[in-house]
JSON list of C-alpha atoms in Angstrom, two decimals:
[
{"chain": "A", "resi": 1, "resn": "UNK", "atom": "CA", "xyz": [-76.46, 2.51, 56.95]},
{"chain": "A", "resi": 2, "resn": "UNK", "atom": "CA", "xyz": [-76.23, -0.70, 58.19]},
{"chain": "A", "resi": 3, "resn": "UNK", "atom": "CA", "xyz": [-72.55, -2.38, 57.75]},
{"chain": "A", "resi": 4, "resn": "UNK", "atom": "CA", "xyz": [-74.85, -5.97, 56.79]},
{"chain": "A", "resi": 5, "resn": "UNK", "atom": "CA", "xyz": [-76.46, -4.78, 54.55]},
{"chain": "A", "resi": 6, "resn": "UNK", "atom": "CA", "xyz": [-75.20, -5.81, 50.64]},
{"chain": "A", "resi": 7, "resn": "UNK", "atom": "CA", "xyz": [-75.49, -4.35, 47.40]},
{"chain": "A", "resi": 8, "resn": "UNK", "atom": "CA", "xyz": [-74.79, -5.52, 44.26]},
{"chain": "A", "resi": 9, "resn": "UNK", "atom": "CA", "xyz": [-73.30, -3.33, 41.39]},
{"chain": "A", "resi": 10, "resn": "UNK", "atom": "CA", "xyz": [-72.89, -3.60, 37.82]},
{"chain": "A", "resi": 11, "resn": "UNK", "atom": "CA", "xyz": [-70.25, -1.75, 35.74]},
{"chain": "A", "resi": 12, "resn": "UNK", "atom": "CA", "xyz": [-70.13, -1.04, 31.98]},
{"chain": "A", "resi": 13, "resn": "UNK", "atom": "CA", "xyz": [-68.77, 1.08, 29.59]},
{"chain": "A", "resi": 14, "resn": "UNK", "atom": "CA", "xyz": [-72.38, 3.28, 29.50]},
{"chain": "A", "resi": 15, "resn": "UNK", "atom": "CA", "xyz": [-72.46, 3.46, 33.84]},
{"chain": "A", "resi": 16, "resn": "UNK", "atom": "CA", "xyz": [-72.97, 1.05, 36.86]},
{"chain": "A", "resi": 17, "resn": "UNK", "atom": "CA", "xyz": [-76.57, -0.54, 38.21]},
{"chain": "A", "resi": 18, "resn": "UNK", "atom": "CA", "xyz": [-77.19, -0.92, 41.44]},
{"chain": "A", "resi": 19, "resn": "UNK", "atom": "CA", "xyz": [-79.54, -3.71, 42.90]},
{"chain": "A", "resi": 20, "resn": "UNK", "atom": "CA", "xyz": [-81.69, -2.97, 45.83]},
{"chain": "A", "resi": 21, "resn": "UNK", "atom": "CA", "xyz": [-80.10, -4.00, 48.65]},
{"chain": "A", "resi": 22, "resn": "UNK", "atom": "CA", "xyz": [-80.78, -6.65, 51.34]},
{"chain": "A", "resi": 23, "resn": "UNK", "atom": "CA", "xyz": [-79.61, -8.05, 54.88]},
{"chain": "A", "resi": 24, "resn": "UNK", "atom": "CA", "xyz": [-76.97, -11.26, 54.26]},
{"chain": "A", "resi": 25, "resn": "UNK", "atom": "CA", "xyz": [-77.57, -12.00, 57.81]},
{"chain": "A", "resi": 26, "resn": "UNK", "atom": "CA", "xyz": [-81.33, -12.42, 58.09]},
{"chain": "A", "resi": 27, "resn": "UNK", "atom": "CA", "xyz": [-81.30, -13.34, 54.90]},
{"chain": "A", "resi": 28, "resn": "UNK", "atom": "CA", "xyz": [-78.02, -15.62, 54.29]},
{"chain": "A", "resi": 29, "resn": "UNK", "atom": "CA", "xyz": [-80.16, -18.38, 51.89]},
{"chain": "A", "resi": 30, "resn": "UNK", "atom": "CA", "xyz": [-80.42, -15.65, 49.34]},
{"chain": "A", "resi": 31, "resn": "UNK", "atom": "CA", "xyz": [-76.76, -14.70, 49.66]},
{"chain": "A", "resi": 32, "resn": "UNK", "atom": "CA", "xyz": [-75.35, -18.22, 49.47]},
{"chain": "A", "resi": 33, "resn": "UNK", "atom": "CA", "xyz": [-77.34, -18.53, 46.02]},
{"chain": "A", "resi": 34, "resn": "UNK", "atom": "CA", "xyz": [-76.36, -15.72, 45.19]},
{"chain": "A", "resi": 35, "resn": "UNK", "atom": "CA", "xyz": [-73.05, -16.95, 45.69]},
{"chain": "A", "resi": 36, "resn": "UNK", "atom": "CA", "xyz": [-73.35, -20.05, 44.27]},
{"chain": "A", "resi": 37, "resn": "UNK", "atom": "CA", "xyz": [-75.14, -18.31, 41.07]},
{"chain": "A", "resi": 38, "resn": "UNK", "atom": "CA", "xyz": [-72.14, -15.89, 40.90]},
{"chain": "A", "resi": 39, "resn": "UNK", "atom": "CA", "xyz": [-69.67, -18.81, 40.60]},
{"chain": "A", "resi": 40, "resn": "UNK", "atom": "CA", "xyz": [-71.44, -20.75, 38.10]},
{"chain": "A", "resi": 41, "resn": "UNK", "atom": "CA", "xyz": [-71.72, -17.35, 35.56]},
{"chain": "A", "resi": 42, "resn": "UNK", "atom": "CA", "xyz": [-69.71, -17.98, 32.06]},
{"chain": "A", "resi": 43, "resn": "UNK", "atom": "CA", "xyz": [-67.62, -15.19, 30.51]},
{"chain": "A", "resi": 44, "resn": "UNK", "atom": "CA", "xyz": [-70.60, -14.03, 28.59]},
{"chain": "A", "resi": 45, "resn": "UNK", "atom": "CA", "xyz": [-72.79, -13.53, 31.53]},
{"chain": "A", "resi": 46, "resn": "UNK", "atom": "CA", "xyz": [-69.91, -11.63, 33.38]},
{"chain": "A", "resi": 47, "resn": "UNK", "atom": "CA", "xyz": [-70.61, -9.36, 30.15]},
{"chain": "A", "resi": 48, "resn": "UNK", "atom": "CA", "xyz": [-67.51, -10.32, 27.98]},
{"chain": "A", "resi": 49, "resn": "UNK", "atom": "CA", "xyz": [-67.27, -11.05, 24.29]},
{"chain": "A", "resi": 50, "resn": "UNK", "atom": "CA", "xyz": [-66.58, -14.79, 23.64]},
{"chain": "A", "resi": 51, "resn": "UNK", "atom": "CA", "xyz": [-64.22, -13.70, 21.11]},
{"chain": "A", "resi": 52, "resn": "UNK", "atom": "CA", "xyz": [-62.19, -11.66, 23.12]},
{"chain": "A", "resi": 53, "resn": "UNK", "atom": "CA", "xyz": [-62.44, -13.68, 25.85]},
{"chain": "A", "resi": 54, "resn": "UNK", "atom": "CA", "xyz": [-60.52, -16.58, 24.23]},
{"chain": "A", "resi": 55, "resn": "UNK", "atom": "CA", "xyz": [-57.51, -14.31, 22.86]},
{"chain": "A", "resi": 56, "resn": "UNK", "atom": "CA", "xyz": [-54.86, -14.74, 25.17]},
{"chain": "A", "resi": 57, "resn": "UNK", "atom": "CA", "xyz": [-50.98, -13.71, 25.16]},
{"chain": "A", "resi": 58, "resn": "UNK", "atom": "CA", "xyz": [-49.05, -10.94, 23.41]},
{"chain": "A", "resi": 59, "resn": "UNK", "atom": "CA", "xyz": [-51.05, -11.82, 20.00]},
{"chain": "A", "resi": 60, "resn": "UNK", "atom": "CA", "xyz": [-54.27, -12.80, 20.48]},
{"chain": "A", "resi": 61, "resn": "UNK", "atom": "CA", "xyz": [-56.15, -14.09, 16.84]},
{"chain": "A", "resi": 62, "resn": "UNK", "atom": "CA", "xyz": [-60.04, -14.01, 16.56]},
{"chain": "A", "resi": 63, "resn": "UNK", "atom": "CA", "xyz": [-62.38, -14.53, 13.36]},
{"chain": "A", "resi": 64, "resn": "UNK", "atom": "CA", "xyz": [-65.20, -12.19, 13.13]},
{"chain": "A", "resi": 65, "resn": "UNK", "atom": "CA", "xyz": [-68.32, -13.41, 10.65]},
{"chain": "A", "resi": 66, "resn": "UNK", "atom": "CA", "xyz": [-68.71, -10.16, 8.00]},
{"chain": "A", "resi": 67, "resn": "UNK", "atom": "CA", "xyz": [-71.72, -10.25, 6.00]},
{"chain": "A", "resi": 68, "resn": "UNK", "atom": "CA", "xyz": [-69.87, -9.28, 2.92]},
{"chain": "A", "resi": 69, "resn": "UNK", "atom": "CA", "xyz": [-65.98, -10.86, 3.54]},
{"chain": "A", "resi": 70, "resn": "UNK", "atom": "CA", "xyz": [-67.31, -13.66, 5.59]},
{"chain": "A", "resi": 71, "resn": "UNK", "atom": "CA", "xyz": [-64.51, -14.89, 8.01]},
{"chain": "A", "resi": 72, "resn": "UNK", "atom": "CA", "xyz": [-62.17, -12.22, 8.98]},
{"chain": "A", "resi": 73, "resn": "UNK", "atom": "CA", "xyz": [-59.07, -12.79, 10.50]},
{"chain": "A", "resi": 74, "resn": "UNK", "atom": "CA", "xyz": [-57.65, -10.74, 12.93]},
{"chain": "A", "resi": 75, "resn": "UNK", "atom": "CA", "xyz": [-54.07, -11.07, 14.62]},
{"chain": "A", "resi": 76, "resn": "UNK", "atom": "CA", "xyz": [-53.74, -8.35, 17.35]},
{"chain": "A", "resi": 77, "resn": "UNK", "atom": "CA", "xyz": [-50.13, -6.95, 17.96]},
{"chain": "A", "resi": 78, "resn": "UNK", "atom": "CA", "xyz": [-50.33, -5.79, 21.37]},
{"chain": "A", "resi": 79, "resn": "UNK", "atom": "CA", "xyz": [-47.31, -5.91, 22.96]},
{"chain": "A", "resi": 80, "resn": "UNK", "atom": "CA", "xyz": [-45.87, -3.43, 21.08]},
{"chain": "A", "resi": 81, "resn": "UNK", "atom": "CA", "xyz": [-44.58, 0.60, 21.67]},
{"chain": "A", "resi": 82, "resn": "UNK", "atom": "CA", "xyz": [-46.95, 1.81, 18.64]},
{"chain": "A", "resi": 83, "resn": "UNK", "atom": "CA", "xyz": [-49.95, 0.46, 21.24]},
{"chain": "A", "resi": 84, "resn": "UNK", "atom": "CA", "xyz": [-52.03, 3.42, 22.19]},
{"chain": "A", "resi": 85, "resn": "UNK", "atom": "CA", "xyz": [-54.72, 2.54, 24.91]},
{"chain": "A", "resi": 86, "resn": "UNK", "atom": "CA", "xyz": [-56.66, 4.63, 27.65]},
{"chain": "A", "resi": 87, "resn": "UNK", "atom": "CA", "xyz": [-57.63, 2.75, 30.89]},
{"chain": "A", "resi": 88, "resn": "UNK", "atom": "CA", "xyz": [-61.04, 3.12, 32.78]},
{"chain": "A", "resi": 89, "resn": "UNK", "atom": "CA", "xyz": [-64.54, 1.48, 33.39]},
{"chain": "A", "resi": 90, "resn": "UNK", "atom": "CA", "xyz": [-66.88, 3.95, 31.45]},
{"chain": "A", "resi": 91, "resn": "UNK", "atom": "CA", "xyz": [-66.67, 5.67, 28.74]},
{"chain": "A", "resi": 92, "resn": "UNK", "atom": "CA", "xyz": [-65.13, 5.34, 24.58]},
{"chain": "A", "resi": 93, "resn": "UNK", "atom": "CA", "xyz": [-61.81, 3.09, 25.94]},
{"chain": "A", "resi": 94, "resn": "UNK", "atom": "CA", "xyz": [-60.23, 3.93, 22.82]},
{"chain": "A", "resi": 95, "resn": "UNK", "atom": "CA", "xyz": [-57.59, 1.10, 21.58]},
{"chain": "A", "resi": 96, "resn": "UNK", "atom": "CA", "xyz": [-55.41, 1.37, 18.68]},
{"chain": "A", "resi": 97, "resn": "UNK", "atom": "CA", "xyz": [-52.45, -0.86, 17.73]},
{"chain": "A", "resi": 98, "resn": "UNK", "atom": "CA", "xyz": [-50.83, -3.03, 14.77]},
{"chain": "A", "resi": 99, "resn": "UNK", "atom": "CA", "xyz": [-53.25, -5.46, 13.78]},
{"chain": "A", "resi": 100, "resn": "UNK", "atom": "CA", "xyz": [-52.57, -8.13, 10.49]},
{"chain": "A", "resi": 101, "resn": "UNK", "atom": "CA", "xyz": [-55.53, -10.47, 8.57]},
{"chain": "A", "resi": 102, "resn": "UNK", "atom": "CA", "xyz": [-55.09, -12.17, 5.23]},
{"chain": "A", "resi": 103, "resn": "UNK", "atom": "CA", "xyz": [-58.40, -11.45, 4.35]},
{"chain": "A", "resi": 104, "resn": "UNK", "atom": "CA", "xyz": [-57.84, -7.78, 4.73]},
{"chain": "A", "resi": 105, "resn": "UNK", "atom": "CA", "xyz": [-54.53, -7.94, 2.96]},
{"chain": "A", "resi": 106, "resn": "UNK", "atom": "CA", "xyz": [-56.10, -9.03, -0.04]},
{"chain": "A", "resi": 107, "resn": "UNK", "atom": "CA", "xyz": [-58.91, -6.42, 0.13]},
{"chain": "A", "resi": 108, "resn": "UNK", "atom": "CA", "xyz": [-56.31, -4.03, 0.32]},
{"chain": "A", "resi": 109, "resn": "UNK", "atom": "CA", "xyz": [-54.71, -4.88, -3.00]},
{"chain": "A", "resi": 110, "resn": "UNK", "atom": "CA", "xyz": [-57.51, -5.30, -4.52]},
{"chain": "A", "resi": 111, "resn": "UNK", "atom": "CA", "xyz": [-58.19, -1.26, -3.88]},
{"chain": "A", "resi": 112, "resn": "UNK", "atom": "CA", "xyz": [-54.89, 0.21, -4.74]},
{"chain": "A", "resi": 113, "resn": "UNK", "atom": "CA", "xyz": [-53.98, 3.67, -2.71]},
{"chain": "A", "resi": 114, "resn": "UNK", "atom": "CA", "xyz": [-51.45, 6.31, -2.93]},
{"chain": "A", "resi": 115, "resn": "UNK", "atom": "CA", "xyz": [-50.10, 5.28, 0.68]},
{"chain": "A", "resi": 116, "resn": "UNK", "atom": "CA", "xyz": [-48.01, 2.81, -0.39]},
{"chain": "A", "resi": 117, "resn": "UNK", "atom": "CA", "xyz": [-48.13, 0.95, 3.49]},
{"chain": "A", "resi": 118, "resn": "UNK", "atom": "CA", "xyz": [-48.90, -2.35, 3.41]},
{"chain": "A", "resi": 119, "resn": "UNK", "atom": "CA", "xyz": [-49.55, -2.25, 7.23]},
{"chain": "A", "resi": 120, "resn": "UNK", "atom": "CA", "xyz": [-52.91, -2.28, 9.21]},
{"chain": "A", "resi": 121, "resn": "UNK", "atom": "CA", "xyz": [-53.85, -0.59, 12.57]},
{"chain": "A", "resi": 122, "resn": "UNK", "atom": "CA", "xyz": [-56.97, -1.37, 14.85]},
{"chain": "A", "resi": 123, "resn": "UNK", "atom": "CA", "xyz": [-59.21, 1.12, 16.66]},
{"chain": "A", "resi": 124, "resn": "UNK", "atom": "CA", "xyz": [-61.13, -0.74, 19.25]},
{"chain": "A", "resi": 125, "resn": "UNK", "atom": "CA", "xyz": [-63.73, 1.08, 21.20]},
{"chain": "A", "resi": 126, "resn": "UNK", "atom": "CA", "xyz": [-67.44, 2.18, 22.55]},
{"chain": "A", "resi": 127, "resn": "UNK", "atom": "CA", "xyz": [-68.88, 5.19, 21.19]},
{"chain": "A", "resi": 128, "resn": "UNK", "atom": "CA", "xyz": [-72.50, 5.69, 21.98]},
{"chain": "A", "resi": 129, "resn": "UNK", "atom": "CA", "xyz": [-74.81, 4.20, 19.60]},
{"chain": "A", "resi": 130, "resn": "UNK", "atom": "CA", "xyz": [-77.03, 7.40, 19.06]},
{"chain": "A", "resi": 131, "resn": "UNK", "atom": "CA", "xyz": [-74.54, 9.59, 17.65]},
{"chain": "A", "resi": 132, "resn": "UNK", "atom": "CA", "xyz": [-73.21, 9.08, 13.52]},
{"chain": "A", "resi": 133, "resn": "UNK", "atom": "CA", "xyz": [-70.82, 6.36, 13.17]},
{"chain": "A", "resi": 134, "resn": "UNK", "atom": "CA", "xyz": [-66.68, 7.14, 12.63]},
{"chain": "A", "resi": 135, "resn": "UNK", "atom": "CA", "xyz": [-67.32, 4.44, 9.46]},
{"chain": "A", "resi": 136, "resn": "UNK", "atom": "CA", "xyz": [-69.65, 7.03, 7.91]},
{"chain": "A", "resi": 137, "resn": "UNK", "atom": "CA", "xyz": [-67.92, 9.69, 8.94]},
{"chain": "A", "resi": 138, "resn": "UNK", "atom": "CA", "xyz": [-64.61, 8.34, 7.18]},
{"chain": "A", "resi": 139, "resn": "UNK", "atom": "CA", "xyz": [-66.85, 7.46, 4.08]},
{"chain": "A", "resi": 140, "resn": "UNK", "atom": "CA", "xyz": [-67.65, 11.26, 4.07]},
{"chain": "A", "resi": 141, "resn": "UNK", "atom": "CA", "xyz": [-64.85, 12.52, 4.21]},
{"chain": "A", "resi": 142, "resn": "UNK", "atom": "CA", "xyz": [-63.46, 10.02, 1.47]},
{"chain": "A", "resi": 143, "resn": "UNK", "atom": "CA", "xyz": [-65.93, 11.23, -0.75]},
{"chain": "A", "resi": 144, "resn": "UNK", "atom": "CA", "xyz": [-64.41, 14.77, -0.20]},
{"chain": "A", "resi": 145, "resn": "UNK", "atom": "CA", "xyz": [-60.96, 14.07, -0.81]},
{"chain": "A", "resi": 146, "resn": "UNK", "atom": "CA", "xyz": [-61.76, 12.31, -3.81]},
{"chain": "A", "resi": 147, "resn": "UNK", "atom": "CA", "xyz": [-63.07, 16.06, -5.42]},
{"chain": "A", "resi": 148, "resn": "UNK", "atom": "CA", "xyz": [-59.65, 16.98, -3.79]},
{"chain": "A", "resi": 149, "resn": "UNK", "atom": "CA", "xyz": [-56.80, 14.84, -4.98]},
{"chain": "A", "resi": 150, "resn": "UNK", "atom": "CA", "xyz": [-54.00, 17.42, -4.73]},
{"chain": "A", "resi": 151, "resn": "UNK", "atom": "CA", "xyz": [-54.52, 18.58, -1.26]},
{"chain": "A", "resi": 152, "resn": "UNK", "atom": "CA", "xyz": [-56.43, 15.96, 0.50]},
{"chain": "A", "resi": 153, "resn": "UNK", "atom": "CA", "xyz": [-56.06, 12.74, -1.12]},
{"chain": "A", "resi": 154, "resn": "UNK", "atom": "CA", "xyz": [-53.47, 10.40, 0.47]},
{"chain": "A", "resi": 155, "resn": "UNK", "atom": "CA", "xyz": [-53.12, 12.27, 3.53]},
{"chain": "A", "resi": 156, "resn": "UNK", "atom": "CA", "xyz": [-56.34, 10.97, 5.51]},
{"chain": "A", "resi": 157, "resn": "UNK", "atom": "CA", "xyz": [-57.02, 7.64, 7.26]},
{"chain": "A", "resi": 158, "resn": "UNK", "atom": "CA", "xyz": [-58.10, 4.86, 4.58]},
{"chain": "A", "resi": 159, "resn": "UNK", "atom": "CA", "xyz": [-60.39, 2.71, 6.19]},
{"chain": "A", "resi": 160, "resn": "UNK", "atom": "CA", "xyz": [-60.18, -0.82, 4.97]},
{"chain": "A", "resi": 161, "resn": "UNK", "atom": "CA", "xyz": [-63.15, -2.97, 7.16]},
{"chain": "A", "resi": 162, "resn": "UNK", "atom": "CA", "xyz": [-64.94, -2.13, 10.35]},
{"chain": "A", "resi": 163, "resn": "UNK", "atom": "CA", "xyz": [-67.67, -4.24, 12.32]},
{"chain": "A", "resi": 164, "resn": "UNK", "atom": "CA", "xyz": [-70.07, -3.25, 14.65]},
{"chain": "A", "resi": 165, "resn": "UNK", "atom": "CA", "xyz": [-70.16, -6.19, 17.79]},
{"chain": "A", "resi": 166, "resn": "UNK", "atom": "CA", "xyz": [-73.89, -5.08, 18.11]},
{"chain": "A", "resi": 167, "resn": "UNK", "atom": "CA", "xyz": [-74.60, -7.96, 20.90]},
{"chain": "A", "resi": 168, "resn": "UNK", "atom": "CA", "xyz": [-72.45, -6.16, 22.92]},
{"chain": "A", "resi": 169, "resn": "UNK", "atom": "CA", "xyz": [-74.54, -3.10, 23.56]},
{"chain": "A", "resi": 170, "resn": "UNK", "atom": "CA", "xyz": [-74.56, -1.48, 26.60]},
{"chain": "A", "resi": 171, "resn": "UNK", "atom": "CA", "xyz": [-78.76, -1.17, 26.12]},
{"chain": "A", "resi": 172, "resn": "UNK", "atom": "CA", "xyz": [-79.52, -4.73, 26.22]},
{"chain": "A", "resi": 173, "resn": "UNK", "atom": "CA", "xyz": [-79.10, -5.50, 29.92]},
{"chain": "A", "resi": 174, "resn": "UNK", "atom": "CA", "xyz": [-80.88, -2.45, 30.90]},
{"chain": "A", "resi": 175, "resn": "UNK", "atom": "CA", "xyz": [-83.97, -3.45, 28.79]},
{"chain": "A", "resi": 176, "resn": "UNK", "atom": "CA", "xyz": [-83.45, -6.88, 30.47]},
{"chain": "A", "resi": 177, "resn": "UNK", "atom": "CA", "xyz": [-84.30, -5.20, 33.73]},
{"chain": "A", "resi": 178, "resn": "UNK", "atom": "CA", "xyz": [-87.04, -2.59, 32.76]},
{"chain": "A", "resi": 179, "resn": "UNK", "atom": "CA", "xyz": [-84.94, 0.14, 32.82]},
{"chain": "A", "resi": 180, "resn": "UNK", "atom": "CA", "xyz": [-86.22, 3.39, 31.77]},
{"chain": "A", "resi": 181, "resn": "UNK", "atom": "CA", "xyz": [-85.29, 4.52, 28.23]},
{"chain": "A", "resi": 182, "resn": "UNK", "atom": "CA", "xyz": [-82.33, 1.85, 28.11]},
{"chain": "A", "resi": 183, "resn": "UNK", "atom": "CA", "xyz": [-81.26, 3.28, 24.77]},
{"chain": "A", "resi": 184, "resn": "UNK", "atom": "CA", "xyz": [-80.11, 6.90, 26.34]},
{"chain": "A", "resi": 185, "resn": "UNK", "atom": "CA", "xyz": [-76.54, 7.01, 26.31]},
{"chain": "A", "resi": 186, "resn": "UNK", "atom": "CA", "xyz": [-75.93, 3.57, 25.55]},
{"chain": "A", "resi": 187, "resn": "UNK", "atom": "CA", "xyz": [-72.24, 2.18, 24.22]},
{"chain": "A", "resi": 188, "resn": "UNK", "atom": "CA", "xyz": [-71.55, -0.69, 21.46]},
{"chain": "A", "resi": 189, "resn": "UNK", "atom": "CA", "xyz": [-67.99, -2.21, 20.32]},
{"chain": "A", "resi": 190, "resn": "UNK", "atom": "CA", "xyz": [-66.59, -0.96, 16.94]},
{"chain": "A", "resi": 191, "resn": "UNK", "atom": "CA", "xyz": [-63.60, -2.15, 15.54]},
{"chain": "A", "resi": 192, "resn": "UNK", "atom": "CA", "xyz": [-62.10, 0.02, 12.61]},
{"chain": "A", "resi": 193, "resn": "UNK", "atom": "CA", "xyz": [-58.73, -0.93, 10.33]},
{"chain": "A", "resi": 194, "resn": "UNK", "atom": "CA", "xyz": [-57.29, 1.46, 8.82]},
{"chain": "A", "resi": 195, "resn": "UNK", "atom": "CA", "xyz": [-53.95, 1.13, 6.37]},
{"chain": "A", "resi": 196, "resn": "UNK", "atom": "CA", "xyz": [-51.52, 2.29, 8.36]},
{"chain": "A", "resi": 197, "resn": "UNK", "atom": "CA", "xyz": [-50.33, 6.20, 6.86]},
{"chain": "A", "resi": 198, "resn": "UNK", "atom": "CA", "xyz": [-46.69, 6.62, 6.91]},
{"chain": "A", "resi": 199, "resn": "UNK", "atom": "CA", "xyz": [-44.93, 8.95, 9.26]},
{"chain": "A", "resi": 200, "resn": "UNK", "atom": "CA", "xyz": [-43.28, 12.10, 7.81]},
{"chain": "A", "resi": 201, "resn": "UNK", "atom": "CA", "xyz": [-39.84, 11.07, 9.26]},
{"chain": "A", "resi": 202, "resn": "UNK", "atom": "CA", "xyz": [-39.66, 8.60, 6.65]},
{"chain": "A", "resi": 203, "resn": "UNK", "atom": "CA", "xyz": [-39.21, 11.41, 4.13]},
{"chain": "A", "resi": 204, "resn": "UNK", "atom": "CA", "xyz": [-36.32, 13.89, 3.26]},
{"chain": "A", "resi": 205, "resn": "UNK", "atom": "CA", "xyz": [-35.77, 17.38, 2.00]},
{"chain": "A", "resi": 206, "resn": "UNK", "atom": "CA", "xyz": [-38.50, 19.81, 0.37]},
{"chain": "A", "resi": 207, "resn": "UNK", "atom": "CA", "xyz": [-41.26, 16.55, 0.64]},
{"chain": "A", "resi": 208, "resn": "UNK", "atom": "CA", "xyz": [-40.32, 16.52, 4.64]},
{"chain": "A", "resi": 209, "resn": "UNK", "atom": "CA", "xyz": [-40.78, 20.66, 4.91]},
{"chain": "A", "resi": 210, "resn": "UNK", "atom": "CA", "xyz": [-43.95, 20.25, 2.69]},
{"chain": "A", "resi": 211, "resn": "UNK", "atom": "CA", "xyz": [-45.59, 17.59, 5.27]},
{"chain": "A", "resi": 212, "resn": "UNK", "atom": "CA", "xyz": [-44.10, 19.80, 8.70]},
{"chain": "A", "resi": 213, "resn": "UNK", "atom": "CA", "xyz": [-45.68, 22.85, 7.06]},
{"chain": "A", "resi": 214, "resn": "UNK", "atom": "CA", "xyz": [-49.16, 20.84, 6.62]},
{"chain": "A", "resi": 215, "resn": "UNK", "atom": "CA", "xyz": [-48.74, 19.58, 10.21]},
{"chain": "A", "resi": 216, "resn": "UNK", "atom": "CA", "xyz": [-48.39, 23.41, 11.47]},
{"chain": "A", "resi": 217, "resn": "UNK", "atom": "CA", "xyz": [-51.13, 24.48, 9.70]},
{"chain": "A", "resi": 218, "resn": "UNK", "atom": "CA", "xyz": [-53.17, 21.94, 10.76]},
{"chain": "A", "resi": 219, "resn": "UNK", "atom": "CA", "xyz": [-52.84, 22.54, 14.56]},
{"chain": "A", "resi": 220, "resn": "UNK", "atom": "CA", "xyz": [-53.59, 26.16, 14.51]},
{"chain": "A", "resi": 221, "resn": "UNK", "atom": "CA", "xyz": [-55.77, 27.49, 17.24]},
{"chain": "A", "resi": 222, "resn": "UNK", "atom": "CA", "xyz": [-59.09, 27.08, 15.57]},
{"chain": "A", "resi": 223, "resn": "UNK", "atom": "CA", "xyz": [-57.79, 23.81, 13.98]},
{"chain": "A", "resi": 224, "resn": "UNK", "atom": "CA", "xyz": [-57.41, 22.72, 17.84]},
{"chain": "A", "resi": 225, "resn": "UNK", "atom": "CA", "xyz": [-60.81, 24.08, 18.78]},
{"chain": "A", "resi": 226, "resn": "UNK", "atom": "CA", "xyz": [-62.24, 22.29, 16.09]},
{"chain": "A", "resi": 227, "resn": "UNK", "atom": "CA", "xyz": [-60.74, 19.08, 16.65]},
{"chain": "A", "resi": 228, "resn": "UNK", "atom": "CA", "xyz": [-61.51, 19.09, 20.51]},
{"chain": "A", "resi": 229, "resn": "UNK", "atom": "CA", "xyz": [-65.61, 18.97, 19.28]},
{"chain": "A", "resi": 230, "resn": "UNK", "atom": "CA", "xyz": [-64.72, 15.23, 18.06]}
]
């Protein structure tokens, strides 16, 4: 292959595009506005989120329009040790760390729980758009612990808001350029908050042995082999 020869390459979180290449030699007017495009591009055209783009420092605030709350506020709390984030150019990118919003706050007390936490956690991330969203999922298995109050109840992520960033889809570029069943496989940004569930160190005696016991049962073999299918 020719070493003048240039290609141009696209990453997301679904895969990478490649452009057809061409000569920046014999044809250097095409590169230098290609150039010249390149350095013009805004955030959004490099494929970032405005709102994202403008949170900056150890924690970033954004307002995201719901169609039921309205404005939500959102205070991220990333430079912290409870952060748990997975690096890479494709794929879920799973994010999860303390998050606060007065909004949510309030919706919180206005839908007491048994967890007593007052605290808030984020999951950002891309899971493809085809399969069934974690939201409904959660609402599910809500449902299920309501018939359950004993065993179940209180002892499962409470979901307080999500949002769905569905400009952000993977898809729409791809139907930009023609592509071929642009929907297959594509990604979109979710954000989740959850109340944060309080670890079992915080309790003592026969309550502490009672939660340990539930975590060993829980993380038996076919627990683990049916955990690894999510």
């Amino acid at each position: 292959m020719p070493d003048d020869i240039l290609y141009v390459w696209y990453f997301d979180r679904q895969d990478a595009i490649q452009c057809a290449g061409f000569n920046f030699i014999q044809d250097l007017p095409r590169f230098m506005v290609l150039l010249l495009i390149m350095q013009r591009m805004q955030n959004v055209q490099w494929g970032l989120n405005p709102l994202f783009a403008r949170a900056t420092g150890s924690a970033p605030q954004i307002h995201v329009e719901d169609k039921d709350l309205g404005s939500v506020d959102l205070k991220f709390i990333v430079d912290t040790e409870d952060r748990t984030t997975h690096y890479g150019l494709r794929g879920r990118a799973t994010n999860v760390f303390p998050v606060e919003s007065k909004r949510l706050s309030q919706l919180m007390q206005q839908h007491p729980s048994e967890n007593s936490s007052n605290e808030m956690v984020a999951k950002l991330y891309w899971p493809e758009e085809a399969r069934e969203s974690e939201a409904d999922i959660l609402r599910k298995v809500q449902e299920f612990a309501e018939d359950y109050p004993d065993d179940v109840k209180g002892h499962i992520p409470e979901m307080v808001w999500f949002h769905k960033f569905d400009e952000t889809s993977t898809a729409n570029i791809r139907k930009t350029l023609g592509i071929d069943d642009p929907e297959r496989g594509s990604r979109v940004l979710y954000i989740i908050v959850f109340r944060k569930l309080l670890p079992i160190t915080s309790l003592k005696g026969d309550d502490f042995l009672r939660a340990w016991w539930q975590v060993v049962v829980c993380t038996s073999p076919y627990s683990l082999r049916f955990s690894n299918i999510y």
